[in-house]
Coordinates of N, CA and C in Angstrom, one line a residue:
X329 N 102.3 72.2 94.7 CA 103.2 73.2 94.9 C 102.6 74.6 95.1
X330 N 101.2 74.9 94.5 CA 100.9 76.1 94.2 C 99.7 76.1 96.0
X331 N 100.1 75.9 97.1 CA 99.3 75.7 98.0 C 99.1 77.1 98.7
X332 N 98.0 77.7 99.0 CA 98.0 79.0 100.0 C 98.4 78.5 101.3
X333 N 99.2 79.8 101.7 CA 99.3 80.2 103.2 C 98.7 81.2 103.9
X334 N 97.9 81.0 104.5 CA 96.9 81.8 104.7 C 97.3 83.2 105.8
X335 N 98.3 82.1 106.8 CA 99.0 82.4 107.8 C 100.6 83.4 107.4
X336 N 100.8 83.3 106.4 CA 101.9 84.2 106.0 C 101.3 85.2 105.2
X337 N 100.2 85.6 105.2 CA 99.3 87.1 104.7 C 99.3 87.8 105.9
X338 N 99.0 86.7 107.5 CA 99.2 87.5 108.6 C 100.2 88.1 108.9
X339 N 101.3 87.5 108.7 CA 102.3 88.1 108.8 C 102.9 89.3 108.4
X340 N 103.3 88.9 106.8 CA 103.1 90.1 106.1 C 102.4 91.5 106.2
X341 N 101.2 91.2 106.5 CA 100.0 92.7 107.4 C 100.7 93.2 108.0
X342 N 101.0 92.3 109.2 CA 101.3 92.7 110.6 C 102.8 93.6 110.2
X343 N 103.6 92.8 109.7 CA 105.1 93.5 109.1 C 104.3 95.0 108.8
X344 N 104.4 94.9 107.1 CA 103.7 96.3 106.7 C 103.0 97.3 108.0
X345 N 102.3 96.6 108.7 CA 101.7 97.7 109.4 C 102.5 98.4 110.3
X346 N 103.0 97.8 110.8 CA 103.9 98.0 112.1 C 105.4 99.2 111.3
X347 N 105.8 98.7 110.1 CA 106.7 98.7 109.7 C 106.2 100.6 109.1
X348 N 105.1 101.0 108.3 CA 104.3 102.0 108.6 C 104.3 102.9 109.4
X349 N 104.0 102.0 111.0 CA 103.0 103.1 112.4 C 105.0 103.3 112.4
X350 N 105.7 102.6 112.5 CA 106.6 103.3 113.2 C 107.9 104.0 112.3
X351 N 107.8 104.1 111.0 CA 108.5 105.3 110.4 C 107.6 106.4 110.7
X352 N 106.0 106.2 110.4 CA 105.2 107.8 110.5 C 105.5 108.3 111.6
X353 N 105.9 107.4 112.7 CA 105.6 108.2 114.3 C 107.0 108.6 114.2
X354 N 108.2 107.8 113.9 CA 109.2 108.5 113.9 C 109.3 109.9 113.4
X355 N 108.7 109.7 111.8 CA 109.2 110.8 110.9 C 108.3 111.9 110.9
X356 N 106.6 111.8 111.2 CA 106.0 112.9 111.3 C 105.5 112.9 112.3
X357 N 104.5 114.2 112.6 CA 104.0 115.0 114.0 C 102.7 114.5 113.7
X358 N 101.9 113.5 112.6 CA 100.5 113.3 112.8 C 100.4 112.2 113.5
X359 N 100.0 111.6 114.3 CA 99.8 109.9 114.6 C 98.6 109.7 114.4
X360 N 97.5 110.1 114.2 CA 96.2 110.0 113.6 C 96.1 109.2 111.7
X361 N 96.8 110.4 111.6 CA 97.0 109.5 109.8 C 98.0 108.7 110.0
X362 N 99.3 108.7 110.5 CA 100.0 107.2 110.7 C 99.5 106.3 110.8
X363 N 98.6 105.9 112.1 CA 97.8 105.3 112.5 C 96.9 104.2 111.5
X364 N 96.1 105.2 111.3 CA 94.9 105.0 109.9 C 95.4 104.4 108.7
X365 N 96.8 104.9 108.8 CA 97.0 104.5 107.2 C 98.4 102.9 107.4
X366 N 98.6 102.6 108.5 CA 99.3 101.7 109.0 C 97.9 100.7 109.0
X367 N 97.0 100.7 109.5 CA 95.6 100.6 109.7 C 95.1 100.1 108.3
X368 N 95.3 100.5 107.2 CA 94.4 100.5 106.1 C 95.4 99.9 105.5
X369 N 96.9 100.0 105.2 CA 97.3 99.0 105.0 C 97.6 97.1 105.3
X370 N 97.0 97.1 106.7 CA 97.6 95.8 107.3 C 96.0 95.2 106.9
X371 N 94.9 95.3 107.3 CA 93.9 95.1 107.2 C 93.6 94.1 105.8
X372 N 93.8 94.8 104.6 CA 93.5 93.3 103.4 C 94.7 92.5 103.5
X373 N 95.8 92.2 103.9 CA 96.3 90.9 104.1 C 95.2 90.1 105.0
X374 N 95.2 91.0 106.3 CA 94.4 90.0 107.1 C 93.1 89.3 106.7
X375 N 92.5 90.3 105.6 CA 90.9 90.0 105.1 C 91.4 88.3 104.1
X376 N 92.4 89.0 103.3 CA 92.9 87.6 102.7 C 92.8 86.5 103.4
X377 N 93.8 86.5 104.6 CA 93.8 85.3 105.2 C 92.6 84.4 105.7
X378 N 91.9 85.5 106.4 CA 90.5 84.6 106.8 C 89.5 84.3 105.9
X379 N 89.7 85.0 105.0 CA 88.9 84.6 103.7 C 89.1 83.2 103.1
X380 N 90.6 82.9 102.8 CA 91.0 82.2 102.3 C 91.7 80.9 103.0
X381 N 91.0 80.7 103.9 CA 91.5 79.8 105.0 C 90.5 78.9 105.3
X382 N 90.9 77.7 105.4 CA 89.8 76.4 105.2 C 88.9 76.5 106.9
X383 N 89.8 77.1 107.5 CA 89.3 77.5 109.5 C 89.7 78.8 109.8
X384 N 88.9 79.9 109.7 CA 89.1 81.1 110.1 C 90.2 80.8 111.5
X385 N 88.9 80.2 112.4 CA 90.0 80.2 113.8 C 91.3 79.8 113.9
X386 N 91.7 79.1 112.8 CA 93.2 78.6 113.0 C 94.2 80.0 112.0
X387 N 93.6 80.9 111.4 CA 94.1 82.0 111.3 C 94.7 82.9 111.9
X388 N 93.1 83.1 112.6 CA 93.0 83.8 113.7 C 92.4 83.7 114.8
X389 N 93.1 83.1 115.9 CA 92.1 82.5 117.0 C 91.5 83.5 118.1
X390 N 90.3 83.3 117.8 CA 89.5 84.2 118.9 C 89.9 84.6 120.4
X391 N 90.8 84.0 120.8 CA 91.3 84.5 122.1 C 92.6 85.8 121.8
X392 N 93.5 85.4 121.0 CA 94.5 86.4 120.7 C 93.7 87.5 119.7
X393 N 92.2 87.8 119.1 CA 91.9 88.7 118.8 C 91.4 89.5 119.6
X394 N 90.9 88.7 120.8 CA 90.1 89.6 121.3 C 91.4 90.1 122.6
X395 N 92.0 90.0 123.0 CA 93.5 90.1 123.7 C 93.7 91.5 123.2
X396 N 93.8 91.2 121.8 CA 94.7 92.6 121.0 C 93.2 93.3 121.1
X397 N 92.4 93.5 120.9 CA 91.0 94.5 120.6 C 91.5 94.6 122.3
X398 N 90.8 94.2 122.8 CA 90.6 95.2 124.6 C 92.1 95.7 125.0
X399 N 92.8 95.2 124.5 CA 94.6 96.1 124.6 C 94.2 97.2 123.6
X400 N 94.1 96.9 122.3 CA 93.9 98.5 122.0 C 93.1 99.5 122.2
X401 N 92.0 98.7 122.8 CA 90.5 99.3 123.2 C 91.2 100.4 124.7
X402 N 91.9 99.9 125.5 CA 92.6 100.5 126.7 C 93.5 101.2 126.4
X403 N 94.6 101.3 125.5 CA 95.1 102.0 124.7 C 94.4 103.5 124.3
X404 N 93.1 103.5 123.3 CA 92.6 104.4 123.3 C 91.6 105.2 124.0

C-alpha cells in the first residue's frame, strides 16, 4: 500500500510552479523573481522524482526534456 509515485512529484512541481509564475506575473511588476522563485519551487519535486524512480527515463523522458529546454532556451 505504502508504494512511491514518482510520477505524481512531477506533477505536483509542475502545478506549484506554474501555479506561482502566474499569480507573481499577474500580481507583481517583477518577472525575474517570479520566475526564480516559481523555479526553485518546482525543482525538488522534480529532483524527488528522478531520484526516487527505479528508471529515470520513464520519469522523465529525454525527448520531452529536451523539447521543453530548447523552448525555453528560445524563449529567453
Amino acid at each position: 500500500m505504502a508504494e512511491r509515485v514518482p510520477e505524481f512529484a512531477l506533477v505536483l512541481g509542475a502545478f506549484l510552479g506554474l501555479v506561482v509564475l502566474a499569480s507573481g506575473l499577474l500580481l507583481t511588476d517583477d518577472p525575474t523573481t517570479t520566475a526564480l522563485l516559481a523555479l526553485a519551487l518546482s525543482l525538488p519535486p522534480f529532483a524527488y522524482a528522478v531520484h526516487h524512480s527505479e528508471d529515470p527515463t520513464t520519469a522523465l523522458p529525454p525527448g520531452i526534456v529536451l523539447k521543453a529546454g530548447l523552448g525555453l532556451a528560445g524563449v529567453a
